[in-house]
Amino acid sequence: MIATVHPLRGPGRAPSLDPLLSLVAADMNKVNGVILTRMESHVPLIPELAGHLIAGGGKRMRPMLTLACARLVGYQGTRHHLLAATVEFIHTATLLHDDVVDSSSTRRGRRTANTIWGNSASVLVGDFLFSRAFELMVEDGGLRVLKILSRASAIIAEGEVAQLTAQRRIDTGEERYLAIIDAKTAALFAAACRIAAVVAERDEAEEEALDAYGRNLGIAFQLVDDAIDYASDRGTMGKDAGDDFRDGKVTLPVILAHARGDEADRAFWREAITGVRNDEGALVQAMGLLERTGAVDDTLARARHYGRRAIDALGRFPDGRAKAALIEAAEFATSRAY
Amino acid sequence: MIATVHPLRGPGRAPSLDPLLSLVAADMNKVNGVILTRMESHVPLIPELAGHLIAGGGKRMRPMLTLACARLVGYQGTRHHLLAATVEFIHTATLLHDDVVDSSSTRRGRRTANTIWGNSASVLVGDFLFSRAFELMVEDGGLRVLKILSRASAIIAEGEVAQLTAQRRIDTGEERYLAIIDAKTAALFAAACRIAAVVAERDEAEEEALDAYGRNLGIAFQLVDDAIDYASDRGTMGKDAGDDFRDGKVTLPVILAHARGDEADRAFWREAITGVRNDEGALVQAMGLLERTGAVDDTLARARHYGRRAIDALGRFPDGRAKAALIEAAEFATSRAY
């Protein structure tokens, strides 16, 4: 299945993350320094395991957002370096635990930490990174930042448990699914952006605008990921096509195809998601139903809706390099080739 | 194997936790209210799973210590109720993750959460409780408390990873083992006691004295637990005799028996701990070696050493009901029948 690329900004150069990367490059070096220094421990397995994931080719999207939003609001200090590292530690801790929960064997094309070092090590090093994140926040000393990130962490965990509960349940509706990804994915994007306004001591309205940008961007990213799962191959995405299908994950493409299908379709999806029949033949059939119902294309359309909301949330901020980079990042999120 | 009871306070009534329980009973009701209210979530599995463990007959030793230490230093406020609940949440989160890491099937005589709801749910609800603990601390608003408890959390996780690394390694020495239990067990006992001095705004010397009381008490508890594992039966302790042995855990009784044994003994311990031979016959042989080398009795003697240090750490505080209860708790810790 080949989807059409729909850039939000009209024809021309395809949107990319390059402007964002170049905007925050110097700051990101500082953040990387903090990350490397602060994942150290006298227990060698900790930096070894954490380093595998942290150095493992992630985009570091969340700390980049903290840095770019700080630039957007004209922040002149250095608190954002420590806090961006904090956000990445929280994210890394959740990835480590996610891979245990999902029994994932690859992430971004590399073997997962739980495959190499075992589930126990992944759980415990995740706990360490999470604790270390809070230590860094306490070092920063801002109670408002602590409040935002501790709240986000609790919401992420709640979202993960909710997703676990929804797993293999074909009766999960779009509203409930959006609530889950709002919690498990978008909450940290929102917090990563919001804290930039906090350290810059901007007003509540700007905090909320950055929160809205991050939240909508996070939802868009997740929905595009959901769509990609029904089109990717391991070589390009580090993820096998149909991973979600085999895990019985009820994502938006499935929810739409199920809602739009007839009785026979619904019976198929029920069997597929409950794992009664989810072999390669079933995956091929699923792809056909997704195609016929337009479920993947409309998942991408939903993603573009959130991408546009993210961009509009930036309306109040002055034009300039930071704003342009953040807008293009949102365009990129919903136009990733797949 | 029957060990002699050695109360520190000379003959008379056997030491018990009753004075401590009665000292903090009214405060503990408030703490229990906070615990029940704050483990709520719109995701039903969270209070269900957390409640299983929290309501599961634990002594709530750590929050009791916070409350009793607050009484000792004459604290008049109410911050300790929220913070004692925080400490219990952190402890519960680590228990949930521990049981996953150790694949434990029973705790305190009941089925573990991971056995009932699965490892994934235990990992994620642990994450939720941990995040919620930080939310409560942020609500309290004391940065010094946040610093102490975030530091303790990172140290606990470090200790757990260190223990994982040491698992099935018979070359773990006493010093290294003490460092591990200092981190994974004693650090939270120390923090639970220390924060009482912080909320009461006592000086650094009193903070350190309470830290020392909690730390030594925590080590004593752990060493007695290690000894009990080679003598308990499921009916009385909720723990099978030999659980540590079968898991290849190198605890102090094993370290002492290995160090004091001859070549044949050491070969036996190596095979047992690496899992080459750890069946019931091996356990019986292990019990014999522990008896012959006095390893269990001397583990208890080490525990009493730490129990005495805990008591002496209280020297600077005024005599009274709180101090008597804390002293008797330390005596109880090292005189538990087993």
Tab-separated table of N, CA, C and O in Angstrom, chain A residues 209-312:
chain	number	residue	atom	x	y	z
A	209	ALA	N	-0.727	27.182	25.143
A	209	ALA	CA	-0.530	27.104	23.693
A	209	ALA	C	0.558	26.075	23.366
A	209	ALA	O	0.407	25.258	22.443
A	210	LEU	N	1.653	26.103	24.138
A	210	LEU	CA	2.722	25.126	23.879
A	210	LEU	C	2.270	23.715	24.231
A	210	LEU	O	2.607	22.743	23.537
A	211	ASP	N	1.504	23.593	25.304
A	211	ASP	CA	0.934	22.299	25.667
A	211	ASP	C	0.087	21.767	24.507
A	211	ASP	O	0.201	20.596	24.105
A	212	ALA	N	-0.734	22.634	23.934
A	212	ALA	CA	-1.623	22.220	22.836
A	212	ALA	C	-0.823	21.822	21.603
A	212	ALA	O	-1.141	20.842	20.925
A	213	TYR	N	0.234	22.592	21.313
A	213	TYR	CA	1.095	22.229	20.191
A	213	TYR	C	1.641	20.818	20.387
A	213	TYR	O	1.520	19.944	19.517
A	214	GLY	N	2.256	20.577	21.544
A	214	GLY	CA	2.875	19.280	21.810
A	214	GLY	C	1.869	18.146	21.820
A	214	GLY	O	2.112	17.071	21.259
A	215	ARG	N	0.731	18.387	22.450
A	215	ARG	CA	-0.285	17.344	22.567
A	215	ARG	C	-0.792	16.928	21.185
A	215	ARG	O	-0.865	15.735	20.863
A	216	ASN	N	-1.137	17.913	20.355
A	216	ASN	CA	-1.653	17.589	19.026
A	216	ASN	C	-0.585	16.945	18.149
A	216	ASN	O	-0.871	16.022	17.382
A	217	LEU	N	0.643	17.435	18.287
A	217	LEU	CA	1.739	16.825	17.543
A	217	LEU	C	1.929	15.367	17.961
A	217	LEU	O	2.136	14.484	17.118
A	218	GLY	N	1.839	15.114	19.257
A	218	GLY	CA	2.007	13.753	19.772
A	218	GLY	C	0.944	12.814	19.226
A	218	GLY	O	1.235	11.677	18.833
A	219	ILE	N	-0.297	13.301	19.203
A	219	ILE	CA	-1.382	12.471	18.667
A	219	ILE	C	-1.135	12.194	17.184
A	219	ILE	O	-1.283	11.071	16.707
A	220	ALA	N	-0.733	13.239	16.453
A	220	ALA	CA	-0.463	13.070	15.023
A	220	ALA	C	0.634	12.025	14.798
A	220	ALA	O	0.498	11.130	13.958
A	221	PHE	N	1.719	12.138	15.553
A	221	PHE	CA	2.810	11.160	15.426
A	221	PHE	C	2.302	9.741	15.664
A	221	PHE	O	2.624	8.814	14.924
A	222	GLN	N	1.508	9.578	16.728
A	222	GLN	CA	1.046	8.241	17.078
A	222	GLN	C	0.139	7.673	15.989
A	222	GLN	O	0.249	6.500	15.626
A	223	LEU	N	-0.752	8.510	15.460
A	223	LEU	CA	-1.674	8.017	14.430
A	223	LEU	C	-0.922	7.637	13.159
A	223	LEU	O	-1.243	6.634	12.510
A	224	VAL	N	0.086	8.427	12.808
A	224	VAL	CA	0.886	8.075	11.632
A	224	VAL	C	1.641	6.763	11.896
A	224	VAL	O	1.711	5.900	11.023
A	225	ASP	N	2.152	6.601	13.124
A	225	ASP	CA	2.790	5.323	13.482
A	225	ASP	C	1.818	4.161	13.311
A	225	ASP	O	2.189	3.087	12.818
A	226	ASP	N	0.591	4.373	13.739
A	226	ASP	CA	-0.424	3.317	13.622
A	226	ASP	C	-0.649	2.953	12.158
A	226	ASP	O	-0.815	1.780	11.815
A	227	ALA	N	-0.696	3.982	11.301
A	227	ALA	CA	-0.901	3.745	9.870
A	227	ALA	C	0.310	3.028	9.280
A	227	ALA	O	0.183	2.065	8.515
A	228	ILE	N	1.502	3.501	9.667
A	228	ILE	CA	2.744	2.916	9.147
A	228	ILE	C	2.830	1.429	9.454
A	228	ILE	O	3.344	0.640	8.664
A	229	ASP	N	2.288	1.038	10.592
A	229	ASP	CA	2.397	-0.369	10.983
A	229	ASP	C	1.720	-1.287	9.981
A	229	ASP	O	2.026	-2.479	9.917
A	230	TYR	N	0.795	-0.753	9.205
A	230	TYR	CA	0.155	-1.584	8.187
A	230	TYR	C	0.777	-1.375	6.817
A	230	TYR	O	0.195	-1.738	5.808
A	231	ALA	N	1.971	-0.770	6.783
A	231	ALA	CA	2.605	-0.538	5.492
A	231	ALA	C	4.118	-0.681	5.538
A	231	ALA	O	4.751	-0.772	4.503
A	232	SER	N	4.695	-0.737	6.738
A	232	SER	CA	6.153	-0.649	6.824
A	232	SER	C	6.829	-1.985	6.555
A	232	SER	O	6.213	-3.028	6.546
A	233	ASP	N	8.110	-1.915	6.319
A	233	ASP	CA	8.919	-3.118	6.370
A	233	ASP	C	10.111	-2.819	7.264
A	233	ASP	O	10.501	-1.675	7.459
A	234	ARG	N	10.664	-3.869	7.829
A	234	ARG	CA	11.682	-3.724	8.854
A	234	ARG	C	12.857	-2.861	8.396
A	234	ARG	O	13.420	-2.086	9.167
A	235	GLY	N	13.214	-2.995	7.127
A	235	GLY	CA	14.385	-2.289	6.622
A	235	GLY	C	14.279	-0.785	6.761
A	235	GLY	O	15.233	-0.126	7.173
A	236	THR	N	13.106	-0.219	6.462
A	236	THR	CA	13.011	1.240	6.475
A	236	THR	C	12.590	1.793	7.827
A	236	THR	O	13.015	2.852	8.227
A	237	MET	N	11.728	1.086	8.550
A	237	MET	CA	11.171	1.664	9.767
A	237	MET	C	11.678	1.014	11.043
A	237	MET	O	11.365	1.468	12.140
A	238	GLY	N	12.437	-0.061	10.916
A	238	GLY	CA	12.863	-0.761	12.116
A	238	GLY	C	11.690	-1.411	12.809
A	238	GLY	O	11.692	-1.643	13.997
A	239	LYS	N	10.665	-1.666	12.084
A	239	LYS	CA	9.435	-2.195	12.666
A	239	LYS	C	8.843	-3.090	11.594
A	239	LYS	O	8.850	-2.735	10.424
A	240	ASP	N	8.362	-4.268	11.958
A	240	ASP	CA	7.755	-5.136	10.962
A	240	ASP	C	6.334	-4.676	10.676
A	240	ASP	O	5.610	-4.285	11.575
A	241	ALA	N	5.941	-4.744	9.399
A	241	ALA	CA	4.535	-4.491	9.083
A	241	ALA	C	3.718	-5.519	9.834
A	241	ALA	O	4.093	-6.692	9.928
A	242	GLY	N	2.606	-5.068	10.407
A	242	GLY	CA	1.714	-6.007	11.072
A	242	GLY	C	2.087	-6.340	12.504
A	242	GLY	O	1.462	-7.203	13.115
A	243	ASP	N	3.095	-5.662	13.080
A	243	ASP	CA	3.440	-5.905	14.487
A	243	ASP	C	2.225	-5.694	15.378
A	243	ASP	O	1.920	-6.516	16.245
A	244	ASP	N	1.556	-4.544	15.186
A	244	ASP	CA	0.374	-4.241	16.002
A	244	ASP	C	-0.706	-5.300	15.791
A	244	ASP	O	-1.387	-5.710	16.738
A	245	PHE	N	-0.851	-5.731	14.529
A	245	PHE	CA	-1.859	-6.737	14.187
A	245	PHE	C	-1.608	-8.026	14.958
A	245	PHE	O	-2.495	-8.574	15.601
A	246	ARG	N	-0.353	-8.478	14.910
A	246	ARG	CA	-0.021	-9.733	15.587
A	246	ARG	C	-0.157	-9.619	17.105
A	246	ARG	O	-0.466	-10.585	17.789
A	247	ASP	N	0.087	-8.400	17.639
A	247	ASP	CA	-0.031	-8.209	19.086
A	247	ASP	C	-1.481	-7.999	19.511
A	247	ASP	O	-1.752	-7.813	20.701
A	248	GLY	N	-2.404	-7.990	18.564
A	248	GLY	CA	-3.808	-7.773	18.906
A	248	GLY	C	-4.084	-6.353	19.354
A	248	GLY	O	-4.997	-6.098	20.141
A	249	LYS	N	-3.281	-5.399	18.863
A	249	LYS	CA	-3.476	-4.006	19.272
A	249	LYS	C	-4.605	-3.374	18.453
A	249	LYS	O	-4.575	-3.399	17.221
A	250	VAL	N	-5.551	-2.809	19.150
A	250	VAL	CA	-6.656	-2.139	18.479
A	250	VAL	C	-6.255	-0.680	18.265
A	250	VAL	O	-6.362	0.142	19.164
A	251	THR	N	-5.725	-0.386	17.073
A	251	THR	CA	-5.322	0.979	16.751
A	251	THR	C	-6.366	1.597	15.823
A	251	THR	O	-7.303	0.917	15.387
A	252	LEU	N	-6.207	2.882	15.500
A	252	LEU	CA	-7.265	3.564	14.752
A	252	LEU	C	-7.586	2.923	13.395
A	252	LEU	O	-8.775	2.818	13.051
A	253	PRO	N	-6.604	2.478	12.600
A	253	PRO	CA	-6.971	1.827	11.335
A	253	PRO	C	-7.938	0.661	11.556
A	253	PRO	O	-8.922	0.508	10.828
A	254	VAL	N	-7.674	-0.132	12.567
A	254	VAL	CA	-8.537	-1.280	12.851
A	254	VAL	C	-9.914	-0.812	13.322
A	254	VAL	O	-10.954	-1.346	12.908
A	255	ILE	N	-9.919	0.199	14.190
A	255	ILE	CA	-11.196	0.711	14.707
A	255	ILE	C	-12.075	1.208	13.556
A	255	ILE	O	-13.278	0.914	13.504
A	256	LEU	N	-11.469	1.935	12.616
A	256	LEU	CA	-12.245	2.467	11.490
A	256	LEU	C	-12.721	1.336	10.574
A	256	LEU	O	-13.885	1.310	10.152
A	257	ALA	N	-11.841	0.406	10.247
A	257	ALA	CA	-12.220	-0.695	9.353
A	257	ALA	C	-13.314	-1.545	9.992
A	257	ALA	O	-14.240	-2.013	9.316
A	258	HIS	N	-13.214	-1.728	11.293
A	258	HIS	CA	-14.221	-2.504	12.017
A	258	HIS	C	-15.564	-1.773	12.014
A	258	HIS	O	-16.614	-2.362	11.730
A	259	ALA	N	-15.520	-0.480	12.281
A	259	ALA	CA	-16.764	0.298	12.344
A	259	ALA	C	-17.449	0.374	10.982
A	259	ALA	O	-18.670	0.411	10.889
A	260	ARG	N	-16.643	0.431	9.927
A	260	ARG	CA	-17.204	0.614	8.594
A	260	ARG	C	-17.527	-0.705	7.903
A	260	ARG	O	-18.114	-0.706	6.818
A	261	GLY	N	-17.104	-1.820	8.488
A	261	GLY	CA	-17.264	-3.116	7.831
A	261	GLY	C	-18.657	-3.707	8.015
A	261	GLY	O	-19.469	-3.188	8.792
A	262	ASP	N	-18.905	-4.798	7.306
A	262	ASP	CA	-20.176	-5.509	7.491
A	262	ASP	C	-19.979	-6.588	8.565
A	262	ASP	O	-18.926	-6.674	9.191
A	263	GLU	N	-21.022	-7.408	8.735
A	263	GLU	CA	-20.969	-8.430	9.786
A	263	GLU	C	-19.773	-9.359	9.615
A	263	GLU	O	-19.099	-9.701	10.586
A	264	ALA	N	-19.520	-9.760	8.361
A	264	ALA	CA	-18.412	-10.692	8.098
A	264	ALA	C	-17.072	-10.037	8.445
A	264	ALA	O	-16.187	-10.656	9.051
A	265	ASP	N	-16.938	-8.752	8.076
A	265	ASP	CA	-15.718	-8.015	8.410
A	265	ASP	C	-15.504	-7.986	9.929
A	265	ASP	O	-14.406	-8.222	10.434
A	266	ARG	N	-16.600	-7.684	10.620
A	266	ARG	CA	-16.465	-7.552	12.073
A	266	ARG	C	-16.085	-8.875	12.724
A	266	ARG	O	-15.298	-8.912	13.665
A	267	ALA	N	-16.650	-9.954	12.164
A	267	ALA	CA	-16.281	-11.284	12.678
A	267	ALA	C	-14.795	-11.534	12.429
A	267	ALA	O	-14.072	-12.047	13.296
A	268	PHE	N	-14.338	-11.123	11.240
A	268	PHE	CA	-12.911	-11.282	10.937
A	268	PHE	C	-12.046	-10.524	11.943
A	268	PHE	O	-11.076	-11.055	12.489
A	269	TRP	N	-12.386	-9.250	12.162
A	269	TRP	CA	-11.559	-8.432	13.066
A	269	TRP	C	-11.568	-8.973	14.492
A	269	TRP	O	-10.552	-8.966	15.179
A	270	ARG	N	-12.736	-9.472	14.898
A	270	ARG	CA	-12.810	-10.028	16.250
A	270	ARG	C	-11.838	-11.205	16.383
A	270	ARG	O	-11.067	-11.271	17.349
A	271	GLU	N	-11.861	-12.097	15.385
A	271	GLU	CA	-10.968	-13.258	15.442
A	271	GLU	C	-9.498	-12.845	15.355
A	271	GLU	O	-8.634	-13.423	16.017
A	272	ALA	N	-9.258	-11.836	14.526
A	272	ALA	CA	-7.870	-11.398	14.342
A	272	ALA	C	-7.331	-10.777	15.631
A	272	ALA	O	-6.240	-11.123	16.097
A	273	ILE	N	-8.088	-9.875	16.205
A	273	ILE	CA	-7.612	-9.127	17.367
A	273	ILE	C	-7.552	-9.998	18.621
A	273	ILE	O	-6.677	-9.820	19.473
A	274	THR	N	-8.463	-10.960	18.725
A	274	THR	CA	-8.383	-11.851	19.881
A	274	THR	C	-7.339	-12.944	19.680
A	274	THR	O	-7.096	-13.743	20.577
A	275	GLY	N	-6.716	-12.961	18.483
A	275	GLY	CA	-5.616	-13.894	18.265
A	275	GLY	C	-6.062	-15.277	17.798
A	275	GLY	O	-5.250	-16.190	17.691
A	276	VAL	N	-7.357	-15.422	17.539
A	276	VAL	CA	-7.838	-16.714	17.033
A	276	VAL	C	-7.235	-16.972	15.649
A	276	VAL	O	-6.838	-18.084	15.325
A	277	ARG	N	-7.189	-15.896	14.853
A	277	ARG	CA	-6.606	-16.057	13.523
A	277	ARG	C	-5.865	-14.772	13.171
A	277	ARG	O	-6.494	-13.756	12.846
A	278	ASN	N	-4.553	-14.782	13.324
A	278	ASN	CA	-3.772	-13.585	13.009
A	278	ASN	C	-2.459	-13.953	12.302
A	278	ASN	O	-1.426	-13.340	12.524
A	279	ASP	N	-2.527	-15.000	11.472
A	279	ASP	CA	-1.334	-15.418	10.732
A	279	ASP	C	-1.112	-14.502	9.517
A	279	ASP	O	-1.815	-13.504	9.347
A	280	GLU	N	-0.147	-14.854	8.689
A	280	GLU	CA	0.175	-13.988	7.555
A	280	GLU	C	-1.009	-13.841	6.602
A	280	GLU	O	-1.270	-12.770	6.061
A	281	GLY	N	-1.757	-14.948	6.420
A	281	GLY	CA	-2.942	-14.896	5.565
A	281	GLY	C	-3.959	-13.898	6.100
A	281	GLY	O	-4.559	-13.123	5.337
A	282	ALA	N	-4.134	-13.919	7.410
A	282	ALA	CA	-5.075	-12.985	8.036
A	282	ALA	C	-4.584	-11.547	7.857
A	282	ALA	O	-5.382	-10.630	7.626
A	283	LEU	N	-3.264	-11.354	7.956
A	283	LEU	CA	-2.717	-10.001	7.778
A	283	LEU	C	-3.001	-9.485	6.368
A	283	LEU	O	-3.396	-8.324	6.189
A	284	VAL	N	-2.822	-10.358	5.375
A	284	VAL	CA	-3.114	-9.964	3.990
A	284	VAL	C	-4.585	-9.573	3.854
A	284	VAL	O	-4.926	-8.531	3.266
A	285	GLN	N	-5.454	-10.385	4.461
A	285	GLN	CA	-6.883	-10.080	4.410
A	285	GLN	C	-7.187	-8.750	5.122
A	285	GLN	O	-7.981	-7.929	4.647
A	286	ALA	N	-6.508	-8.530	6.242
A	286	ALA	CA	-6.695	-7.281	6.993
A	286	ALA	C	-6.298	-6.086	6.126
A	286	ALA	O	-7.015	-5.071	6.072
A	287	MET	N	-5.154	-6.206	5.458
A	287	MET	CA	-4.697	-5.124	4.585
A	287	MET	C	-5.766	-4.803	3.531
A	287	MET	O	-6.034	-3.644	3.228
A	288	GLY	N	-6.378	-5.851	2.994
A	288	GLY	CA	-7.428	-5.669	1.996
A	288	GLY	C	-8.619	-4.906	2.565
A	288	GLY	O	-9.139	-3.977	1.930
A	289	LEU	N	-9.030	-5.273	3.767
A	289	LEU	CA	-10.179	-4.599	4.391
A	289	LEU	C	-9.840	-3.140	4.719
A	289	LEU	O	-10.670	-2.234	4.576
A	290	LEU	N	-8.602	-2.915	5.152
A	290	LEU	CA	-8.164	-1.550	5.473
A	290	LEU	C	-8.201	-0.690	4.213
A	290	LEU	O	-8.638	0.466	4.231
A	291	GLU	N	-7.747	-1.289	3.116
A	291	GLU	CA	-7.741	-0.598	1.823
A	291	GLU	C	-9.175	-0.272	1.378
A	291	GLU	O	-9.492	0.866	1.035
A	292	ARG	N	-10.033	-1.294	1.420
A	292	ARG	CA	-11.404	-1.136	0.935
A	292	ARG	C	-12.172	-0.090	1.744
A	292	ARG	O	-12.963	0.687	1.197
A	293	THR	N	-11.953	-0.049	3.063
A	293	THR	CA	-12.692	0.896	3.901
A	293	THR	C	-11.993	2.248	3.995
A	293	THR	O	-12.506	3.163	4.642
A	294	GLY	N	-10.840	2.372	3.368
A	294	GLY	CA	-10.108	3.637	3.442
A	294	GLY	C	-9.599	3.940	4.848
A	294	GLY	O	-9.340	5.092	5.203
A	295	ALA	N	-9.438	2.892	5.659
A	295	ALA	CA	-9.145	3.100	7.077
A	295	ALA	C	-7.753	3.691	7.312
A	295	ALA	O	-7.573	4.526	8.208
A	296	VAL	N	-6.769	3.268	6.507
A	296	VAL	CA	-5.418	3.792	6.707
A	296	VAL	C	-5.341	5.247	6.225
A	296	VAL	O	-4.822	6.123	6.929
A	297	ASP	N	-5.918	5.495	5.037
A	297	ASP	CA	-5.913	6.871	4.532
A	297	ASP	C	-6.631	7.806	5.492
A	297	ASP	O	-6.190	8.939	5.721
A	298	ASP	N	-7.728	7.336	6.073
A	298	ASP	CA	-8.462	8.221	6.976
A	298	ASP	C	-7.795	8.361	8.337
A	298	ASP	O	-7.964	9.370	9.020
A	299	THR	N	-7.012	7.363	8.724
A	299	THR	CA	-6.192	7.524	9.928
A	299	THR	C	-5.194	8.660	9.683
A	299	THR	O	-4.966	9.512	10.548
A	300	LEU	N	-4.636	8.684	8.469
A	300	LEU	CA	-3.692	9.757	8.123
A	300	LEU	C	-4.415	11.104	8.040
A	300	LEU	O	-3.851	12.135	8.426
A	301	ALA	N	-5.663	11.081	7.574
A	301	ALA	CA	-6.435	12.323	7.527
A	301	ALA	C	-6.675	12.849	8.947
A	301	ALA	O	-6.562	14.052	9.218
A	302	ARG	N	-7.010	11.922	9.859
A	302	ARG	CA	-7.171	12.310	11.266
A	302	ARG	C	-5.857	12.910	11.787
A	302	ARG	O	-5.852	13.902	12.498
A	303	ALA	N	-4.744	12.264	11.432
A	303	ALA	CA	-3.434	12.750	11.887
A	303	ALA	C	-3.200	14.172	11.383
A	303	ALA	O	-2.701	15.036	12.123
A	304	ARG	N	-3.576	14.428	10.131
A	304	ARG	CA	-3.367	15.784	9.591
A	304	ARG	C	-4.212	16.818	10.332
A	304	ARG	O	-3.772	17.947	10.554
A	305	HIS	N	-5.407	16.399	10.738
A	305	HIS	CA	-6.253	17.278	11.551
A	305	HIS	C	-5.501	17.725	12.816
A	305	HIS	O	-5.454	18.912	13.161
A	306	TYR	N	-4.888	16.765	13.502
A	306	TYR	CA	-4.151	17.118	14.723
A	306	TYR	C	-2.892	17.910	14.397
A	306	TYR	O	-2.507	18.815	15.139
A	307	GLY	N	-2.269	17.583	13.263
A	307	GLY	CA	-1.101	18.346	12.832
A	307	GLY	C	-1.461	19.818	12.618
A	307	GLY	O	-0.720	20.722	13.020
A	308	ARG	N	-2.619	20.053	12.011
A	308	ARG	CA	-3.058	21.436	11.772
A	308	ARG	C	-3.375	22.149	13.075
A	308	ARG	O	-3.076	23.327	13.242
A	309	ARG	N	-3.990	21.416	14.002
A	309	ARG	CA	-4.287	22.027	15.303
A	309	ARG	C	-2.999	22.400	16.027
A	309	ARG	O	-2.918	23.428	16.701
A	310	ALA	N	-1.981	21.534	15.883
A	310	ALA	CA	-0.684	21.844	16.499
A	310	ALA	C	-0.150	23.161	15.935
A	310	ALA	O	0.282	24.053	16.676
A	311	ILE	N	-0.223	23.296	14.621
A	311	ILE	CA	0.303	24.500	13.970
A	311	ILE	C	-0.483	25.741	14.399
A	311	ILE	O	0.095	26.780	14.730
A	312	ASP	N	-1.808	25.608	14.440
A	312	ASP	CA	-2.621	26.759	14.835
A	312	ASP	C	-2.392	27.169	16.285
A	312	ASP	O	-2.577	28.336	16.645
